[in-house]
Amino acid sequence: MTDAKKTFLDLLQEYADRMTKKQLVLADYIVANYRQAAFMNTKELSKAADVSESTLLRLVDTMEFTRFADFQAALQDLVCSKISSLEMFHNPDTDKQHILNHILSLENSIMLDMASNIDLTTFDHIVEQLNVSKKVYIVGLGVDEIYARYFVRFLRMLRNDVVIITPESESNVFSLIAEAEEDSGKSVVIVYHFPRYHRRTYELCKLFSTKKIRMIGIVDSLIAPIVPFLESYLLVPTRYLTLIDPTAAAMTLTHALLTALIKKNPCFYKKRMEEFNDYSRMIDRTIRKDLQVPFNLDSEVLS
């Protein structure tokens, strides 16, 4: 019997490593369409997800529900818990909504989905890896390079030995592989992988896996191609794609990881910030005096 305190999406993530490929396809469909899926019968849901009814029933069993009705009830509870917070940002009459407000609503809904379903234990584990690893490699190919460069830019202010892997950085790939053979488990790779999935990212992760290199993913889906290679991952849902991809949620998650790292040693990071401000003034940058740090770096606990 499943734990009633956990949400349906918590359970999907918890049991993901036990699911077959077809079950993961179904799980991913449910994550993307949970409000509709919650009110479908077995035939309708399996057809909509393009899997067999037996796959659906096996997923019910894998997640340790006694019957489909219990599975469906948990999914409906999820809808009830989310609808008020999500719908307040949604205006069904989008034709009359200014495009700015429409995009703000879309980005807000993605961030709310992410916030309510993020695995906080995994989040804390990743922060700890960023803190203790000998070296951190960040992988971002294609559009994902946007996230990787943002992460690297600020992570280098917080610690040394941060390396970015982009399509042009084959030497960094070679160094990582050589290092992995010498210092097994002492470095970690953070991989961004969002639609449209870059094939080279998959190939790199497959290679790193053969070398027993630890990888942590920031991905949009349980069935993102690189998931089987990852030690752990955080999900940032993708609800739509145009020629311009939504970025607010992934950037916010990256910001949160960086800020959580500061919490590990606030006194040290206060000193780093002061040194960076001194450096900025030295190269003729102006720092606004009215801007405040949003937490107390003198405290052991950040508020």
Short mmCIF file of C-alpha atoms in Angstrom, two decimals:
data_model
loop_
_atom_site.label_atom_id
_atom_site.label_comp_id
_atom_site.label_asym_id
_atom_site.label_seq_id
_atom_site.Cartn_x
_atom_site.Cartn_y
_atom_site.Cartn_z
CA MET A 1 0.00 0.00 0.00
CA THR A 2 1.33 3.45 -0.89
CA ASP A 3 2.07 6.20 1.61
CA ALA A 4 -0.97 8.50 1.73
CA LYS A 5 1.22 11.48 2.68
CA LYS A 6 3.02 11.37 -0.65
CA THR A 7 1.54 12.99 -3.73
CA PHE A 8 0.94 11.00 -6.87
CA LEU A 9 3.89 12.69 -8.60
CA ASP A 10 6.12 11.91 -5.60
CA LEU A 11 5.27 8.25 -6.15
CA LEU A 12 5.94 8.41 -9.88
CA GLN A 13 9.44 9.69 -9.18
CA GLU A 14 10.01 7.21 -6.34
CA TYR A 15 9.12 4.19 -8.46
CA ALA A 16 10.62 5.41 -11.75
CA ASP A 17 13.67 3.18 -11.52
CA ARG A 18 11.39 0.11 -11.29
CA MET A 19 9.37 0.99 -14.39
CA THR A 20 9.74 -0.55 -17.81
CA LYS A 21 10.29 1.64 -20.85
CA LYS A 22 6.57 1.50 -21.72
CA GLN A 23 5.61 2.33 -18.15
CA LEU A 24 7.91 5.35 -18.27
CA VAL A 25 6.18 6.51 -21.46
CA LEU A 26 2.85 6.24 -19.64
CA ALA A 27 4.22 7.98 -16.55
CA ASP A 28 5.54 10.84 -18.67
CA TYR A 29 2.14 11.22 -20.37
CA ILE A 30 0.46 11.40 -16.95
CA VAL A 31 2.92 14.04 -15.69
CA ALA A 32 2.23 16.19 -18.76
CA ASN A 33 -1.55 15.63 -18.77
CA TYR A 34 -2.49 14.77 -15.19
CA ARG A 35 -5.64 16.92 -15.09
CA GLN A 36 -7.13 15.05 -18.04
CA ALA A 37 -5.68 11.64 -17.10
CA ALA A 38 -7.24 11.77 -13.64
CA PHE A 39 -10.72 11.31 -15.10
CA MET A 40 -10.00 8.69 -17.78
CA ASN A 41 -10.79 5.01 -17.43
CA THR A 42 -8.15 2.37 -18.17
CA LYS A 43 -9.07 2.11 -21.83
CA GLU A 44 -9.09 5.87 -22.40
CA LEU A 45 -5.83 6.49 -20.52
CA SER A 46 -3.89 3.69 -22.20
CA LYS A 47 -5.12 4.80 -25.63
CA ALA A 48 -4.25 8.46 -24.98
CA ALA A 49 -0.73 7.48 -23.88
CA ASP A 50 -0.37 5.00 -26.76
CA VAL A 51 0.32 2.02 -24.49
CA SER A 52 -1.63 -1.16 -23.75
CA GLU A 53 -4.10 -1.52 -20.89
CA SER A 54 -1.83 -4.23 -19.48
CA THR A 55 1.01 -1.69 -19.32
CA LEU A 56 -1.27 0.64 -17.36
CA LEU A 57 -2.27 -2.11 -14.93
CA ARG A 58 1.35 -3.15 -14.48
CA LEU A 59 2.20 0.49 -13.67
CA VAL A 60 -0.57 0.46 -11.03
CA ASP A 61 1.03 -2.66 -9.54
CA THR A 62 4.59 -1.25 -9.77
CA MET A 63 3.48 1.80 -7.79
CA GLU A 64 1.95 -0.56 -5.18
CA PHE A 65 -1.66 0.48 -5.63
CA THR A 66 -4.11 -2.32 -4.87
CA ARG A 67 -6.34 -1.48 -7.83
CA PHE A 68 -6.76 1.07 -10.61
CA ALA A 69 -9.47 2.89 -8.62
CA ASP A 70 -6.91 3.71 -5.89
CA PHE A 71 -4.40 4.82 -8.53
CA GLN A 72 -7.04 7.10 -10.08
CA ALA A 73 -8.13 8.49 -6.70
CA ALA A 74 -4.54 9.50 -5.90
CA LEU A 75 -4.27 11.20 -9.28
CA GLN A 76 -7.56 13.04 -8.69
CA ASP A 77 -6.31 14.19 -5.27
CA LEU A 78 -3.31 15.68 -7.05
CA VAL A 79 -5.58 17.62 -9.41
CA CYS A 80 -7.65 18.97 -6.50
CA SER A 81 -4.53 20.11 -4.64
CA LYS A 82 -3.12 21.90 -7.68
CA ILE A 83 -6.06 23.40 -9.47
CA SER A 84 -6.52 26.45 -7.24
CA SER A 85 -2.86 27.46 -7.36
CA LEU A 86 -2.41 26.78 -11.06
CA GLU A 87 -5.68 28.18 -12.34
CA MET A 88 -5.20 31.54 -10.65
CA PHE A 89 -2.47 32.18 -13.20
CA HIS A 90 -4.48 30.93 -16.15
CA ASN A 91 -6.86 33.05 -18.16
CA PRO A 92 -8.89 30.81 -20.51
CA ASP A 93 -9.75 33.80 -22.67
CA THR A 94 -6.19 34.07 -24.00
CA ASP A 95 -7.28 35.89 -27.14
CA LYS A 96 -8.06 38.95 -24.99
CA GLN A 97 -4.96 38.58 -22.80
CA HIS A 98 -1.93 40.72 -23.51
CA ILE A 99 0.96 38.57 -24.75
CA LEU A 100 3.16 39.69 -21.83
CA ASN A 101 0.60 38.47 -19.29
CA HIS A 102 0.08 35.28 -21.27
CA ILE A 103 3.79 34.38 -21.21
CA LEU A 104 4.05 35.30 -17.53
CA SER A 105 1.15 32.94 -16.84
CA LEU A 106 2.78 30.11 -18.76
CA GLU A 107 6.14 30.52 -17.05
CA ASN A 108 4.44 30.82 -13.63
CA SER A 109 2.49 27.62 -14.15
CA ILE A 110 5.69 25.72 -15.03
CA MET A 111 7.43 27.03 -11.91
CA LEU A 112 4.45 26.09 -9.73
CA ASP A 113 4.46 22.59 -11.19
CA MET A 114 8.18 22.29 -10.55
CA ALA A 115 7.96 23.65 -7.00
CA SER A 116 5.17 21.32 -5.94
CA ASN A 117 6.84 18.20 -7.34
CA ILE A 118 10.55 18.77 -6.73
CA ASP A 119 12.28 16.06 -4.71
CA LEU A 120 13.83 18.08 -1.88
CA THR A 121 15.99 15.19 -0.68
CA THR A 122 17.52 14.94 -4.16
CA PHE A 123 17.93 18.71 -4.27
CA ASP A 124 19.87 18.67 -0.97
CA HIS A 125 21.99 15.75 -2.20
CA ILE A 126 22.98 17.69 -5.33
CA VAL A 127 23.91 20.75 -3.28
CA GLU A 128 26.12 18.55 -1.11
CA GLN A 129 27.82 17.15 -4.22
CA LEU A 130 28.48 20.70 -5.44
CA ASN A 131 30.02 21.44 -2.06
CA VAL A 132 32.30 18.42 -1.57
CA SER A 133 33.27 17.26 -5.07
CA LYS A 134 36.88 17.77 -6.10
CA LYS A 135 35.78 19.19 -9.46
CA VAL A 136 32.39 20.01 -11.01
CA TYR A 137 31.75 19.63 -14.74
CA ILE A 138 28.68 21.27 -16.28
CA VAL A 139 27.33 19.90 -19.57
CA GLY A 140 25.09 22.04 -21.78
CA LEU A 141 24.85 21.45 -25.51
CA GLY A 142 22.63 23.19 -28.03
CA VAL A 143 20.02 25.38 -26.33
CA ASP A 144 21.03 23.86 -22.98
CA GLU A 145 24.28 25.85 -23.20
CA ILE A 146 22.28 28.85 -21.92
CA TYR A 147 21.71 27.13 -18.57
CA ALA A 148 25.22 25.69 -18.36
CA ARG A 149 26.93 29.05 -18.88
CA TYR A 150 24.68 30.73 -16.29
CA PHE A 151 25.48 27.99 -13.76
CA VAL A 152 29.21 28.06 -14.47
CA ARG A 153 29.36 31.87 -14.35
CA PHE A 154 28.14 31.99 -10.75
CA LEU A 155 29.37 28.63 -9.48
CA ARG A 156 32.93 29.80 -10.20
CA MET A 157 32.35 32.65 -7.76
CA LEU A 158 31.40 30.15 -5.06
CA ARG A 159 34.09 27.49 -5.57
CA ASN A 160 37.15 26.58 -7.63
CA ASP A 161 37.54 23.76 -10.18
CA VAL A 162 34.39 24.30 -12.23
CA VAL A 163 34.59 23.23 -15.87
CA ILE A 164 32.05 23.66 -18.66
CA ILE A 165 31.60 21.09 -21.42
CA THR A 166 30.26 22.53 -24.67
CA PRO A 167 30.53 21.27 -28.29
CA GLU A 168 33.88 23.05 -28.59
CA SER A 169 35.44 21.59 -25.42
CA GLU A 170 36.65 18.12 -26.37
CA SER A 171 39.77 18.66 -24.24
CA ASN A 172 37.55 19.02 -21.17
CA VAL A 173 35.86 15.71 -22.01
CA PHE A 174 39.24 13.99 -22.28
CA SER A 175 40.37 15.50 -18.96
CA LEU A 176 37.22 14.29 -17.23
CA ILE A 177 37.67 10.74 -18.49
CA ALA A 178 41.35 10.71 -17.49
CA GLU A 179 40.50 12.12 -14.08
CA ALA A 180 37.73 9.57 -13.55
CA GLU A 181 40.22 6.76 -14.02
CA GLU A 182 42.59 8.31 -11.47
CA ASP A 183 40.13 9.69 -8.87
CA SER A 184 37.02 7.55 -9.03
CA GLY A 185 34.00 9.28 -7.50
CA LYS A 186 35.73 12.54 -6.56
CA SER A 187 34.21 14.67 -9.34
CA VAL A 188 30.62 15.11 -10.46
CA VAL A 189 28.96 16.06 -13.74
CA ILE A 190 25.80 18.20 -13.88
CA VAL A 191 23.92 17.72 -17.18
CA TYR A 192 21.16 19.90 -18.59
CA HIS A 193 18.90 18.04 -21.03
CA PHE A 194 15.71 19.60 -22.32
CA PRO A 195 13.74 19.34 -25.55
CA ARG A 196 14.91 19.56 -28.12
CA TYR A 197 17.26 16.81 -26.87
CA HIS A 198 20.81 17.13 -28.19
CA ARG A 199 22.11 13.77 -29.41
CA ARG A 200 25.68 14.61 -28.43
CA THR A 201 24.55 15.00 -24.79
CA TYR A 202 23.17 11.46 -24.88
CA GLU A 203 26.39 10.13 -26.42
CA LEU A 204 28.54 11.89 -23.80
CA CYS A 205 26.43 10.54 -20.93
CA LYS A 206 26.61 7.05 -22.38
CA LEU A 207 30.40 7.36 -22.57
CA PHE A 208 30.67 8.78 -19.04
CA SER A 209 28.51 5.91 -17.76
CA THR A 210 30.97 3.34 -19.11
CA LYS A 211 33.72 5.16 -17.20
CA LYS A 212 31.67 5.10 -13.95
CA ILE A 213 31.51 8.91 -13.86
CA ARG A 214 28.80 10.24 -11.54
CA MET A 215 26.18 12.30 -13.35
CA ILE A 216 23.30 14.40 -12.04
CA GLY A 217 20.66 15.60 -14.46
CA ILE A 218 18.40 18.63 -14.69
CA VAL A 219 15.82 17.31 -17.11
CA ASP A 220 12.23 17.84 -18.17
CA SER A 221 10.93 14.28 -18.10
CA LEU A 222 11.24 10.80 -16.62
CA ILE A 223 11.86 9.54 -20.14
CA ALA A 224 14.52 12.09 -21.14
CA PRO A 225 17.10 10.00 -23.06
CA ILE A 226 19.89 10.45 -20.50
CA VAL A 227 17.89 9.45 -17.38
CA PRO A 228 19.10 5.80 -17.36
CA PHE A 229 22.69 7.04 -16.99
CA LEU A 230 22.06 9.41 -14.08
CA GLU A 231 22.79 8.94 -10.39
CA SER A 232 19.96 11.36 -9.62
CA TYR A 233 17.99 14.12 -11.32
CA LEU A 234 15.67 17.08 -10.79
CA LEU A 235 12.61 17.58 -12.98
CA VAL A 236 11.72 20.87 -14.63
CA PRO A 237 8.49 20.23 -16.57
CA THR A 238 8.14 21.41 -20.16
CA ARG A 239 4.56 22.34 -20.97
CA TYR A 240 5.01 23.93 -24.38
CA LEU A 241 7.60 24.57 -27.09
CA THR A 242 7.77 27.30 -29.70
CA LEU A 243 10.76 28.73 -31.55
CA ILE A 244 11.50 30.34 -28.17
CA ASP A 245 11.72 27.85 -25.30
CA PRO A 246 10.58 28.69 -21.75
CA THR A 247 13.58 29.20 -19.44
CA ALA A 248 12.34 30.75 -16.20
CA ALA A 249 11.90 27.51 -14.24
CA ALA A 250 15.30 26.02 -15.17
CA MET A 251 17.05 29.30 -14.39
CA THR A 252 15.20 29.57 -11.06
CA LEU A 253 16.17 26.02 -10.09
CA THR A 254 19.81 26.78 -10.94
CA HIS A 255 19.60 29.96 -8.86
CA ALA A 256 18.22 27.92 -5.95
CA LEU A 257 21.07 25.38 -6.16
CA LEU A 258 23.63 28.19 -6.06
CA THR A 259 21.93 29.91 -3.13
CA ALA A 260 21.64 26.62 -1.23
CA LEU A 261 25.40 26.19 -1.70
CA ILE A 262 25.94 29.53 0.02
CA LYS A 263 23.98 28.17 3.00
CA LYS A 264 26.62 25.47 3.45
CA ASN A 265 29.18 28.01 4.65
CA PRO A 266 27.75 31.55 4.93
CA CYS A 267 30.87 33.05 6.51
CA PHE A 268 33.08 31.81 3.69
CA TYR A 269 30.68 33.10 1.02
CA LYS A 270 30.33 36.47 2.72
CA LYS A 271 34.10 36.81 2.39
CA ARG A 272 33.91 35.76 -1.28
CA MET A 273 31.19 38.34 -1.94
CA GLU A 274 33.20 41.11 -0.31
CA GLU A 275 36.27 40.14 -2.35
CA PHE A 276 34.20 40.14 -5.55
CA ASN A 277 32.74 43.56 -4.74
CA ASP A 278 36.27 44.91 -4.14
CA TYR A 279 37.36 43.44 -7.46
CA SER A 280 34.35 44.97 -9.22
CA ARG A 281 35.19 48.43 -7.89
CA MET A 282 38.80 47.99 -8.95
CA ILE A 283 37.76 47.44 -12.58
CA ASP A 284 35.48 50.49 -12.52
CA ARG A 285 32.13 48.84 -11.90
CA THR A 286 29.57 50.72 -9.83
CA ILE A 287 27.66 48.78 -7.16
CA ARG A 288 24.33 50.19 -6.04
CA LYS A 289 24.44 50.76 -2.27
CA ASP A 290 20.67 50.38 -1.87
CA LEU A 291 20.66 46.73 -2.92
CA GLN A 292 20.57 44.29 -0.03
CA VAL A 293 21.55 40.65 0.37
CA PRO A 294 18.22 38.77 0.81
CA PHE A 295 19.53 36.78 3.80
CA ASN A 296 21.96 37.24 6.68
CA LEU A 297 25.42 36.04 5.73
CA ASP A 298 26.55 36.54 9.31
CA SER A 299 24.11 33.90 10.47
CA GLU A 300 24.62 30.15 10.46
CA VAL A 301 21.10 29.76 9.10
CA LEU A 302 19.89 31.68 6.05
CA SER A 303 16.35 32.94 6.17
#
